[in-house]
Backbone as a chain_set.jsonl record, in Angstrom:
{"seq": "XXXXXXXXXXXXXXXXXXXXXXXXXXXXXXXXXXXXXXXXXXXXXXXXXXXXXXXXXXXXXXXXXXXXXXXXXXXXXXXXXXXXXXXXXXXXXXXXXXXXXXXXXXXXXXXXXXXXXXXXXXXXXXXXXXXXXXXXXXXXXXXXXXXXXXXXXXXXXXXXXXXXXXXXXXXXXXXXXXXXXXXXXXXX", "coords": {"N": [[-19.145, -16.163, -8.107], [-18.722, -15.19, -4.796], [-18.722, -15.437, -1.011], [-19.638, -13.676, 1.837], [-17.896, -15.101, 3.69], [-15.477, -15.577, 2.268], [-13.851, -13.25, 2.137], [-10.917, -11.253, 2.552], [-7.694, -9.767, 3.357], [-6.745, -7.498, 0.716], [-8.96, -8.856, -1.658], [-10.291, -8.239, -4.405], [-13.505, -7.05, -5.475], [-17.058, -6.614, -7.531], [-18.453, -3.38, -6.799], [-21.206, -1.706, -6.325], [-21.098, -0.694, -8.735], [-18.088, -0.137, -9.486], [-14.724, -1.127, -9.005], [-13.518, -2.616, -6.228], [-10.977, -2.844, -3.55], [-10.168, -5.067, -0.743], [-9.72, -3.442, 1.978], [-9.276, -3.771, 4.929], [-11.062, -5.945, 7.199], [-14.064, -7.378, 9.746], [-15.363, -9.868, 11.14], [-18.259, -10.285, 12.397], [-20.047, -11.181, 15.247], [-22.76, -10.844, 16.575], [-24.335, -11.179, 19.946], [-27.028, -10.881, 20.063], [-29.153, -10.686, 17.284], [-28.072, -11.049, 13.69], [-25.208, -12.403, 11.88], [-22.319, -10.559, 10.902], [-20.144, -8.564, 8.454], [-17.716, -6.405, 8.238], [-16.701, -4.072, 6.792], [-13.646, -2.212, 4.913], [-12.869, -0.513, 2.247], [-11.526, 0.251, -0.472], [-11.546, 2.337, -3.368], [-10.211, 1.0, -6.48], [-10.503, 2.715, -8.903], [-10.762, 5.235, -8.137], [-9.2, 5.773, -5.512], [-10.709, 6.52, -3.195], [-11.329, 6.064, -0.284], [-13.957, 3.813, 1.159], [-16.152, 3.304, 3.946], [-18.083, -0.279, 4.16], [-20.396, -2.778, 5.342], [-21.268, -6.044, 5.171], [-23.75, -8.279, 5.073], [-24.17, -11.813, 7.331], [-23.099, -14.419, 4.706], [-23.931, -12.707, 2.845], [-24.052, -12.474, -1.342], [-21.138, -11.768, -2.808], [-19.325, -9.903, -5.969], [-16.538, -11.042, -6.702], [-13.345, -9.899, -8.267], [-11.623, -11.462, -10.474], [-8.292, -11.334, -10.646], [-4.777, -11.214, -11.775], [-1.279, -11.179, -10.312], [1.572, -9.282, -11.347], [5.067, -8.948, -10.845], [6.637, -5.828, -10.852], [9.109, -3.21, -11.903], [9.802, -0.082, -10.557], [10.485, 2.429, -12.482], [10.618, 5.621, -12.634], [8.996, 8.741, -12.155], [6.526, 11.085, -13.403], [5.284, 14.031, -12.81], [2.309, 13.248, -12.01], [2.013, 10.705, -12.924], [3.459, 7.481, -12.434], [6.671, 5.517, -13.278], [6.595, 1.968, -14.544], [8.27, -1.309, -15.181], [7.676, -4.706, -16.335], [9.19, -7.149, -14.596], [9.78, -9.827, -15.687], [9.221, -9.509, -18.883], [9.563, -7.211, -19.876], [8.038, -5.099, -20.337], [6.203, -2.101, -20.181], [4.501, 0.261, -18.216], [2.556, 2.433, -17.036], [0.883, 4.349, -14.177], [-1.159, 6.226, -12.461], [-0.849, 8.252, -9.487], [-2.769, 8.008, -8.116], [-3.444, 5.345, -7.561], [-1.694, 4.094, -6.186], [-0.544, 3.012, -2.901], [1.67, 4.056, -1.063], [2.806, 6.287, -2.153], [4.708, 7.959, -1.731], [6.568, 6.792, -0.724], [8.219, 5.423, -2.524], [10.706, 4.072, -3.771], [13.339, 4.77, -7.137], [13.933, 1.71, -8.596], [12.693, 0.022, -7.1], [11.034, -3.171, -6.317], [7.795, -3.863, -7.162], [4.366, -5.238, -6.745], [2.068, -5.165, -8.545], [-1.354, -5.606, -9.351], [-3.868, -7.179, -11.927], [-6.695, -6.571, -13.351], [-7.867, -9.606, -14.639], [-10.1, -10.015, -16.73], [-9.35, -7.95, -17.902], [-7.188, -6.664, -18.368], [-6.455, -4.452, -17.206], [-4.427, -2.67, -15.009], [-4.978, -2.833, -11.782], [-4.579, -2.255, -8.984], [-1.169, -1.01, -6.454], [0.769, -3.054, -4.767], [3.474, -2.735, -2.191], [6.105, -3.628, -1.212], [6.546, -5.163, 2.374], [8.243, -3.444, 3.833], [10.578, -0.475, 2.9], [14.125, 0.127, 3.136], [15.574, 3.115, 3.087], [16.967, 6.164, 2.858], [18.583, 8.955, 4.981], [18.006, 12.062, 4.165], [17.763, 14.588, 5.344], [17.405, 16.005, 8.529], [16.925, 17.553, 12.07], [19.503, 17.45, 14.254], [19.835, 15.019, 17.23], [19.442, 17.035, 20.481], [21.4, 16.389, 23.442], [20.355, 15.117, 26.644], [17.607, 15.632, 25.933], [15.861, 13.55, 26.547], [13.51, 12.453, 26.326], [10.843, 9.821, 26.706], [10.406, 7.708, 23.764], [10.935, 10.02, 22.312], [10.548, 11.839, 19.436], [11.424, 13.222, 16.067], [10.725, 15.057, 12.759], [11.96, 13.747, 9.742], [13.446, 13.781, 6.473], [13.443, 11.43, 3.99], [15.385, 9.439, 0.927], [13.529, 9.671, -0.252], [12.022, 12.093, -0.78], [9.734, 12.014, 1.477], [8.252, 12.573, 4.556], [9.595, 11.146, 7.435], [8.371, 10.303, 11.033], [10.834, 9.996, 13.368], [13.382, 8.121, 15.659], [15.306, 10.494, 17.865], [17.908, 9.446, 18.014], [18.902, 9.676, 15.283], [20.876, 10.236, 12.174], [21.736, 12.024, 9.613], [22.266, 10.729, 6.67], [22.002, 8.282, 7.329], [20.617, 4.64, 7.284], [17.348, 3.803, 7.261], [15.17, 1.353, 8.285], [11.311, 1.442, 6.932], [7.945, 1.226, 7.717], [5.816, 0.375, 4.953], [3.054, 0.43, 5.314], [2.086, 2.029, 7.177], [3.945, 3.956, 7.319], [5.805, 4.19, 8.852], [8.275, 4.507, 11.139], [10.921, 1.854, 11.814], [13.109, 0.219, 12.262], [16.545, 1.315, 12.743], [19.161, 0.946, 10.131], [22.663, -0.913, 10.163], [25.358, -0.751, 8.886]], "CA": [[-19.7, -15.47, -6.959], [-18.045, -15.005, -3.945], [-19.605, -14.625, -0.082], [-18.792, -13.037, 3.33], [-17.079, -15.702, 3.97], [-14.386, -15.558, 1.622], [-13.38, -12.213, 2.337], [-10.471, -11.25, 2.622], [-7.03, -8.312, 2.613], [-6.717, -7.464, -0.832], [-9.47, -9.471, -2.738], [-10.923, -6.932, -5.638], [-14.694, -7.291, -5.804], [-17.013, -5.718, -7.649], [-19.622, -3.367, -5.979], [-21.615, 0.077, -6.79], [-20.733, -0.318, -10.692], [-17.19, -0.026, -9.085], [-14.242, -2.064, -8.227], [-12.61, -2.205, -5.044], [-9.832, -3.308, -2.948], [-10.705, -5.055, 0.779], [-8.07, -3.11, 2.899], [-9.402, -4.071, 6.339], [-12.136, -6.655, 7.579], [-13.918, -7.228, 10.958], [-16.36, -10.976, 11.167], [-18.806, -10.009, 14.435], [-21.162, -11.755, 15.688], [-23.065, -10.188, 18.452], [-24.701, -12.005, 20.766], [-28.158, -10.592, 19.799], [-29.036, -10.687, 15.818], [-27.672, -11.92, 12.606], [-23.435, -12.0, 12.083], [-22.261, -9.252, 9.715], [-18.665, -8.49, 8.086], [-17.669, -4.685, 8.669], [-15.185, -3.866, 5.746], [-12.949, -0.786, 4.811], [-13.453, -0.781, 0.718], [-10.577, 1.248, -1.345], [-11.701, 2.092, -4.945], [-9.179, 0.87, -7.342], [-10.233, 4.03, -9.671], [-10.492, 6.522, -7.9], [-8.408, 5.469, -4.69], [-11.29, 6.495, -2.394], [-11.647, 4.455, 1.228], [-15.406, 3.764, 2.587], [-16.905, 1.889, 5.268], [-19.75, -0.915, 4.649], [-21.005, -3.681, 6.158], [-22.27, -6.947, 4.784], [-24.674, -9.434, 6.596], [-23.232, -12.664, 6.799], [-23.641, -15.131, 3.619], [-24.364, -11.673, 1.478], [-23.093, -12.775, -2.374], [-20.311, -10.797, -3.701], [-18.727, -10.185, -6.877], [-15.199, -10.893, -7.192], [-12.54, -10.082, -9.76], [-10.606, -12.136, -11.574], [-6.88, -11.033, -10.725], [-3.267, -11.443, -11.614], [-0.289, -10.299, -9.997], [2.866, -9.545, -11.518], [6.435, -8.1, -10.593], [6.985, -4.514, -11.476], [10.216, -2.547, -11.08], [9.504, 1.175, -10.685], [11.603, 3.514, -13.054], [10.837, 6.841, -12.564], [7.685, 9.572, -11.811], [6.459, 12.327, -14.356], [4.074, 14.149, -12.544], [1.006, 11.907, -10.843], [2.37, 9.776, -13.61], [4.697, 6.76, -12.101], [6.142, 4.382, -15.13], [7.092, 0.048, -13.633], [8.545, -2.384, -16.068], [7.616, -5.786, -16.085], [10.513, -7.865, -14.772], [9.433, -11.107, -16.738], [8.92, -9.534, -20.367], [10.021, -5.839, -19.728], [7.176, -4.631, -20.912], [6.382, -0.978, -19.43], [3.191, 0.556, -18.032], [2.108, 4.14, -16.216], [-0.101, 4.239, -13.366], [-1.595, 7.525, -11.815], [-0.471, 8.249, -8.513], [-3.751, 7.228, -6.54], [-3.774, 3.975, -7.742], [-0.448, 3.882, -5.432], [-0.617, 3.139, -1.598], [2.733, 4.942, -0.375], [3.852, 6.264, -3.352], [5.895, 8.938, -1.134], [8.225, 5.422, 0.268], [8.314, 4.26, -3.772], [12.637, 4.937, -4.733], [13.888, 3.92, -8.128], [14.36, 0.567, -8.829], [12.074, -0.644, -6.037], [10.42, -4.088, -7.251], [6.316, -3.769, -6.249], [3.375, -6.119, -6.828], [0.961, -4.635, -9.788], [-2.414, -6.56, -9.418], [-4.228, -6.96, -13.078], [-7.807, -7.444, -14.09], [-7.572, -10.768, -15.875], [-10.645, -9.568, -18.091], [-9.589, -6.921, -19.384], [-6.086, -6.356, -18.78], [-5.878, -2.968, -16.672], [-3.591, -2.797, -13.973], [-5.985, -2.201, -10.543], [-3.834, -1.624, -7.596], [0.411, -1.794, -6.671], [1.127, -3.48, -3.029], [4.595, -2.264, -1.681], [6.682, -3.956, 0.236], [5.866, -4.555, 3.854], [9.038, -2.246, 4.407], [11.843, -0.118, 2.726], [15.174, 1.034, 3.405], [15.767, 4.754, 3.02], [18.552, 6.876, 3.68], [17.906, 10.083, 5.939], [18.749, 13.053, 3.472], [17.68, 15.804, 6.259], [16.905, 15.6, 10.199], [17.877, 17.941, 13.357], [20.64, 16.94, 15.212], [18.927, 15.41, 18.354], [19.812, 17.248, 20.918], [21.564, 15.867, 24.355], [19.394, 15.468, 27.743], [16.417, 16.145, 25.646], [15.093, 12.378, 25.755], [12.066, 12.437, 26.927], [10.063, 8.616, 26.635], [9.773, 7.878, 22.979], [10.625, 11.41, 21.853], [11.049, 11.828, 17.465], [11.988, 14.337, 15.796], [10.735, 14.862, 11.551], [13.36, 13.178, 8.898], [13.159, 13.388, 5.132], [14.554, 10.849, 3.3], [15.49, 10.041, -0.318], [12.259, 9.976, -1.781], [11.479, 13.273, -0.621], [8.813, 11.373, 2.271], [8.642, 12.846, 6.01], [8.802, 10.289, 8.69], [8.976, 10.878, 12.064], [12.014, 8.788, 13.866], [13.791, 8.862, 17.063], [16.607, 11.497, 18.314], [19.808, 9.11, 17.925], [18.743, 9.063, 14.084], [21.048, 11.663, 11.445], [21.699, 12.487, 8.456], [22.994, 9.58, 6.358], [21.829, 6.907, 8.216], [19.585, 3.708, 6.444], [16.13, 3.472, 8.136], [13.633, 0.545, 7.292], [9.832, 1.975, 6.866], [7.322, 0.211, 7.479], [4.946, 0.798, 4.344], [1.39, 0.738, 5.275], [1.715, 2.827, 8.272], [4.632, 5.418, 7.017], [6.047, 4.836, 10.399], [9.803, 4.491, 11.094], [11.255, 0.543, 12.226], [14.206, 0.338, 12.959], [18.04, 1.679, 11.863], [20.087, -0.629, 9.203], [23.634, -1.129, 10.449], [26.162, -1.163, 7.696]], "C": [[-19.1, -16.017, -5.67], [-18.978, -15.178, -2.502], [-19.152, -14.348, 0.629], [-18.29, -13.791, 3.823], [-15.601, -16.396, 3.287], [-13.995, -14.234, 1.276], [-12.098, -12.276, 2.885], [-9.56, -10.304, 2.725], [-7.228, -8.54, 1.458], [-7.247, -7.689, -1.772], [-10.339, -8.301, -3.453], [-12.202, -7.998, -5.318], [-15.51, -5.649, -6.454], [-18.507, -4.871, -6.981], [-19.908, -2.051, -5.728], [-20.992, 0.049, -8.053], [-19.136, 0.022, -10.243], [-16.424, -1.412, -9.029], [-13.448, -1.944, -6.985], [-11.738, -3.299, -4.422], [-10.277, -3.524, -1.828], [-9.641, -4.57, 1.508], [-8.036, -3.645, 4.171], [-10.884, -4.744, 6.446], [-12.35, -7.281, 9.203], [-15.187, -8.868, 10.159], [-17.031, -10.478, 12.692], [-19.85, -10.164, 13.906], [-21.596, -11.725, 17.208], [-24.165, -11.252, 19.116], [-26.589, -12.269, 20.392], [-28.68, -10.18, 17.871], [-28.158, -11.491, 14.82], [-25.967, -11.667, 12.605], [-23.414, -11.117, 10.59], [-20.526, -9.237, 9.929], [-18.722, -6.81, 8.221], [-16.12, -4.535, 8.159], [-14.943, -2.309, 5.333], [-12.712, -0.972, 3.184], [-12.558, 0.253, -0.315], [-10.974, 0.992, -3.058], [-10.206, 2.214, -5.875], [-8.999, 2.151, -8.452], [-10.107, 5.355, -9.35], [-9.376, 7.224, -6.503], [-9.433, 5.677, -2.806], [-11.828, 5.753, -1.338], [-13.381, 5.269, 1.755], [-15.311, 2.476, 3.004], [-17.882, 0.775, 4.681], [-19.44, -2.023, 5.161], [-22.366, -4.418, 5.207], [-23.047, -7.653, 5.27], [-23.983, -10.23, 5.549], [-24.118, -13.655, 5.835], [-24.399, -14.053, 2.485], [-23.359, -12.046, 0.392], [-22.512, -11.553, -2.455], [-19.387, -11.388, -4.646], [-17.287, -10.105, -6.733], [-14.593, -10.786, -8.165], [-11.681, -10.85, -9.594], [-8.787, -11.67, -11.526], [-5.477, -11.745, -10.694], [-2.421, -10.671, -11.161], [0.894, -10.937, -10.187], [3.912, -8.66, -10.613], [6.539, -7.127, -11.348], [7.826, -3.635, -10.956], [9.819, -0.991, -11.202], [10.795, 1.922, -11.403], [11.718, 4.85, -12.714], [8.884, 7.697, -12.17], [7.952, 10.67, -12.471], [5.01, 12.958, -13.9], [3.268, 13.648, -12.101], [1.072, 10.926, -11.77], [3.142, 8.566, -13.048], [4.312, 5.214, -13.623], [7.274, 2.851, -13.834], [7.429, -0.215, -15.388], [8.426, -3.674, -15.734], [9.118, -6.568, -15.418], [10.633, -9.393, -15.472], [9.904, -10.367, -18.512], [9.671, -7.868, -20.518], [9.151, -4.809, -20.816], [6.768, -3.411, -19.685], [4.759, -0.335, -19.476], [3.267, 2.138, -17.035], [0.945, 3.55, -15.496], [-0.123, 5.574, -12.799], [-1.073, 7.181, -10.502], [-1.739, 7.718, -7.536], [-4.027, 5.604, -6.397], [-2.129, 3.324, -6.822], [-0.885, 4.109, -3.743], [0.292, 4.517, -0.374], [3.176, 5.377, -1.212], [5.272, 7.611, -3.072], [7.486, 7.811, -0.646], [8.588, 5.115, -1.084], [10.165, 5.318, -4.027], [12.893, 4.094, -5.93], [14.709, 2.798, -7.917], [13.826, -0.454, -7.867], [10.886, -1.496, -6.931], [8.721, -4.051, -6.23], [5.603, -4.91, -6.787], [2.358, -5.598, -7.464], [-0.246, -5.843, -9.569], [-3.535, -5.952, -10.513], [-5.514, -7.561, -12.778], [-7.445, -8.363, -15.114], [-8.679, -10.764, -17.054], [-10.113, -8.996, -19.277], [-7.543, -6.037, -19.327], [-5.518, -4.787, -17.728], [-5.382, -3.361, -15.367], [-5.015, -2.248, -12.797], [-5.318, -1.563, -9.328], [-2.259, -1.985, -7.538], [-0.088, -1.895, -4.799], [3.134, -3.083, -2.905], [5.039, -2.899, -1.101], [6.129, -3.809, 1.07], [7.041, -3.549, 4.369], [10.132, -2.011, 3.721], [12.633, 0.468, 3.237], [15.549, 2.148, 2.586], [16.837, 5.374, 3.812], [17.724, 8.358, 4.232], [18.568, 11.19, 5.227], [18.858, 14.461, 4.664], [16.788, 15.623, 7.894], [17.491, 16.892, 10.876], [18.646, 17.456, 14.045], [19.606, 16.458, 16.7], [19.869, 16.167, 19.382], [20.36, 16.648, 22.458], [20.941, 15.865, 25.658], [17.903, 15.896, 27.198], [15.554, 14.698, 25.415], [14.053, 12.185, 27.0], [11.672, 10.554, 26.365], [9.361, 8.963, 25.032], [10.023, 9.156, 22.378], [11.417, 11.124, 19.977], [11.048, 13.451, 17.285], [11.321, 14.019, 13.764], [12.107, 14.447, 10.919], [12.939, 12.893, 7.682], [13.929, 12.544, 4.933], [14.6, 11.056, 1.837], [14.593, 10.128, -0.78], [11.789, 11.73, -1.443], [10.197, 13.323, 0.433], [9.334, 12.0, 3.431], [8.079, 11.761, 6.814], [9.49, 10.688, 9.714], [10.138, 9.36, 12.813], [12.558, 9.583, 14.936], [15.13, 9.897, 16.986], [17.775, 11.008, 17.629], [19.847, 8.898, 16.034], [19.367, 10.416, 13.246], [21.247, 11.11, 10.523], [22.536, 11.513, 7.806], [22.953, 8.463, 6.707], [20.638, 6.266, 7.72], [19.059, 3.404, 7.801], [15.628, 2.353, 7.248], [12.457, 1.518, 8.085], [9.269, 1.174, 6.946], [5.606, 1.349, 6.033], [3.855, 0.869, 4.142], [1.088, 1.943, 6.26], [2.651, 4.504, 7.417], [5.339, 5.46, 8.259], [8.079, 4.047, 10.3], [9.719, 2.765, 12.176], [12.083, 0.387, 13.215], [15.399, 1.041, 11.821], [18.83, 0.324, 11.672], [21.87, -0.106, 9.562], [24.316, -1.271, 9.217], [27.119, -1.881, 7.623]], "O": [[-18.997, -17.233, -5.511], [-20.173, -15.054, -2.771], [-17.943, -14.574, 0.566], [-17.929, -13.33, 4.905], [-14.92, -17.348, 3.666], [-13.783, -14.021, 0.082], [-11.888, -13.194, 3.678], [-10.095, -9.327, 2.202], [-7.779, -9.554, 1.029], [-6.817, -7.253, -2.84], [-11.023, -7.535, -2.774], [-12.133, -9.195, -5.037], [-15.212, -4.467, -6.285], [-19.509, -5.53, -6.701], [-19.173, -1.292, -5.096], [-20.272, 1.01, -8.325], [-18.834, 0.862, -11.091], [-16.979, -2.51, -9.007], [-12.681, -0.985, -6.891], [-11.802, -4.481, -4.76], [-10.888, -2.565, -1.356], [-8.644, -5.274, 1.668], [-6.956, -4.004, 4.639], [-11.827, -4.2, 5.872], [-11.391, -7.619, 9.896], [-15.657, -8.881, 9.021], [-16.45, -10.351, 13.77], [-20.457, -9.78, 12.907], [-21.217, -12.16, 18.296], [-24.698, -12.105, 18.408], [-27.233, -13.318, 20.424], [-28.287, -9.084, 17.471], [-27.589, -12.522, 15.179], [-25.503, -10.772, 13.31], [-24.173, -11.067, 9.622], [-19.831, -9.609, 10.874], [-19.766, -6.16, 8.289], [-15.006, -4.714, 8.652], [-15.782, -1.411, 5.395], [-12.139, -2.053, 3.043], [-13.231, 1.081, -0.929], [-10.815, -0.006, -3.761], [-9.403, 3.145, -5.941], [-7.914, 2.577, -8.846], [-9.59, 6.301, -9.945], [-8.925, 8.36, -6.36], [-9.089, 5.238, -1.709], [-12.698, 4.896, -1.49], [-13.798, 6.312, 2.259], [-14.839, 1.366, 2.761], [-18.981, 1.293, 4.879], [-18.276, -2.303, 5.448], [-23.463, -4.049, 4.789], [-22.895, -7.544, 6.486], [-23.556, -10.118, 4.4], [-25.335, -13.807, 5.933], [-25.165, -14.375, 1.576], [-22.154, -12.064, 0.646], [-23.077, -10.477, -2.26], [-18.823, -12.482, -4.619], [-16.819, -8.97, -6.637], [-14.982, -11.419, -9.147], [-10.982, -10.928, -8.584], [-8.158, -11.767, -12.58], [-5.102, -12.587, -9.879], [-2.529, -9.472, -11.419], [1.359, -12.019, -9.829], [3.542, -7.811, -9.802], [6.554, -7.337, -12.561], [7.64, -3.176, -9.83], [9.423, -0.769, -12.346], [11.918, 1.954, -10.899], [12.838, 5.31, -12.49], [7.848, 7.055, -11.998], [9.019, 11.282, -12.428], [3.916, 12.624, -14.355], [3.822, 13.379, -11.035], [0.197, 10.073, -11.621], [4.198, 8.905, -13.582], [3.441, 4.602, -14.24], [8.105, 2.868, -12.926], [7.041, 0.376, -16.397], [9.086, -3.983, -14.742], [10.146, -6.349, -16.059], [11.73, -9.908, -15.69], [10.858, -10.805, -19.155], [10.342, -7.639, -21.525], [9.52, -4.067, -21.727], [6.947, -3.648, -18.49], [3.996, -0.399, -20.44], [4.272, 2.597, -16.491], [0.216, 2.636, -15.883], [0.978, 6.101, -12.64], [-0.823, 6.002, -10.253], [-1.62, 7.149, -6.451], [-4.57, 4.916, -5.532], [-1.68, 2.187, -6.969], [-1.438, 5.135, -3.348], [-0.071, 5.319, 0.486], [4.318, 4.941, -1.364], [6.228, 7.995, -3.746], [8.682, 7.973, -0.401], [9.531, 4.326, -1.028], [10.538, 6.464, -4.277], [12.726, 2.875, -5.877], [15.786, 2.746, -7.324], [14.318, -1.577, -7.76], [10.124, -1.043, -7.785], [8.582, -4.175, -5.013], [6.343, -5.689, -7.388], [1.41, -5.548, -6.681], [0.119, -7.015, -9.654], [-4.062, -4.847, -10.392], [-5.67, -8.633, -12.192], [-6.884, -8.097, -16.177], [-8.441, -11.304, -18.134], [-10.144, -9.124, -20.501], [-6.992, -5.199, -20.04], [-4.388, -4.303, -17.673], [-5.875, -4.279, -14.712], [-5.846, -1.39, -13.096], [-5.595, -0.461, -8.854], [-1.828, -2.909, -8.227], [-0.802, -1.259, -4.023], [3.843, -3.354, -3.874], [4.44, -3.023, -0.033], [5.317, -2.894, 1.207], [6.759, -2.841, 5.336], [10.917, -2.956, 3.649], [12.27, 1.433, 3.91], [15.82, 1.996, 1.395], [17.353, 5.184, 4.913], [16.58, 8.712, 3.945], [19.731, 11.397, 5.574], [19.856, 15.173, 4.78], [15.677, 15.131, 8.089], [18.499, 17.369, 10.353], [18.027, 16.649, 14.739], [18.808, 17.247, 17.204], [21.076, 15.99, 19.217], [19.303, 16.241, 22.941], [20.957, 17.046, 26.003], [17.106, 16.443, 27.96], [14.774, 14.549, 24.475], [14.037, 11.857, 28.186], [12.456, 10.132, 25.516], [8.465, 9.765, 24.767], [9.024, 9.484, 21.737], [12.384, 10.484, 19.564], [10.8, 14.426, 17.994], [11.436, 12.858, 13.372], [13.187, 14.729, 11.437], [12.168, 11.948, 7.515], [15.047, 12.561, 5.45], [14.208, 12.08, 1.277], [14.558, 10.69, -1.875], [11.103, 12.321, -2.277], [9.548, 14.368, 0.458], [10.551, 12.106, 3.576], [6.911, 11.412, 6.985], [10.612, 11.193, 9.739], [10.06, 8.14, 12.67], [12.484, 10.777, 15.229], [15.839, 9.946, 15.981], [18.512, 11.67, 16.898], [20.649, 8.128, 15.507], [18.798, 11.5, 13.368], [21.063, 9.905, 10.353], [23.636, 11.365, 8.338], [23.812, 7.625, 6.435], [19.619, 6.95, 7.621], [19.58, 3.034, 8.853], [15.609, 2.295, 6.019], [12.492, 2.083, 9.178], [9.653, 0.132, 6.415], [4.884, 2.335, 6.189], [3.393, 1.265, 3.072], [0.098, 2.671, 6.185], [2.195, 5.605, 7.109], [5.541, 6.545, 8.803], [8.695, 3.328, 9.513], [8.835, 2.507, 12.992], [11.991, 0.389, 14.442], [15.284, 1.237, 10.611], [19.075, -0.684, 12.336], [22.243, 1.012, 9.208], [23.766, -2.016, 8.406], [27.646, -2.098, 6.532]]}, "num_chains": 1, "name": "protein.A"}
C-alpha cells in the first residue's frame, strides 16, 4: 500500500476494480482545509482519462510493474505486434493501450510496462520524441509569414502535424510525443 504521497507520472494503481496509469498530478494545499492531490487517471484497459482527487495521506493500491524494451514491427488493424529485444519474444497490443500510436514507425524501440502478477502488458511509453520524414505539406508560400504561422504536414506514419512554412516535403522533423506537436528540423 501506497499513499498520496508517493504519487507519481506513470505509477499503475489500482482503483474502481480498475487499473490505471497517473498521467498528470497537482499536490495543493490551500490555505483553508485539508491538502489534497488532484490527479488525471488513464485506464490501462480501456484507455479512458478521468479526473479525481485524493485527500492527502488517502491509501492507494499500487501495481507491481516491469518494464521492458519492445521494438514495434508492424500494425494489423487496432492490432500493433513489438518484439522483445532481450528474448525476441513477440506480443500484440490493441491500439488504445497506445499513447501516440499515430508517431509509432517500424522499428521504433518503446517501453511496454507489465503487470508483474500476472504477466499482461498494461501500457507502451514512447519516446519523448521521433524523427519523421514529411511525406506531404504545401509549399509555404513567400511574404505570407505572419508570427508563428504553420501550415498541416503528414509524415511517414500517415500522422498530421502542424509545422512551420520553411518546412517541405522530404525534410526530417523531430515530434515531440506527448503533445503531437512539431520541434524542431533534423539537418542531414
Amino acid at each position: 500500500m501506497a499513499s498520496t504521497s508517493d504519487i507519481r507520472n506513470g505509477l499503475c494503481i489500482k482503483y474502481n476494480h480498475d487499473i490505471y496509469k497517473i498521467v498528470e498530478f497537482l499536490h495543493v494545499k490551500p490555505g483553508k482545509g485539508p491538502a489534497f492531490v488532484r490527479t488525471k487517471l488513464k485506464s490501462v484497459t480501456t484507455g479512458k482519462v478521468i479526473d479525481n482527487t485524493f485527500s492527502a495521506g488517502h491509501k492507494i493500491e499500487d501495481v507491481r510493474v516491469e518494464t521492458h524494451k519492445f521494438q514495434y514491427l508492424y500494425a494489423e488493424g487496432d492490432t500493433y505486434h513489438f518484439m522483445n529485444t532481450d528474448d525476441y519474444n513477440q506480443i500484440t497490443l490493441e491500439k488504445s493501450t497506445l499513447d501516440a500510436p499515430g508517431l509509432l514507425k517500424e522499428g521504433e524501440v518503446v517501453t511496454v510496462i507489465i503487470n508483474s502478477e500476472d504477466q499482461m502488458p498494461l501500457s507502451v511509453e514512447m519516446p519523448a520524441s521521433v524523427i519523421l520524414e514529411v511525406t506531404a505539406t504545401e509549399p509555404g508560400v513567400k511574404g505570407n509569414t505572419a508570427t508563428n504561422a504553420t501550415k498541416p504536414a503528414t509524415v511517414e506514419t500517415g500522422a498530421e502535424v502542424m509545422v512551420p512554412l520553411f518546412i517541405n516535403e522530404g525534410d526530417k522533423i523531430k515530434v515531440e510525443t506527448e503533445k503531437g506537436t512539431y520541434k524542431e528540423r533534423i539537418k542531414e
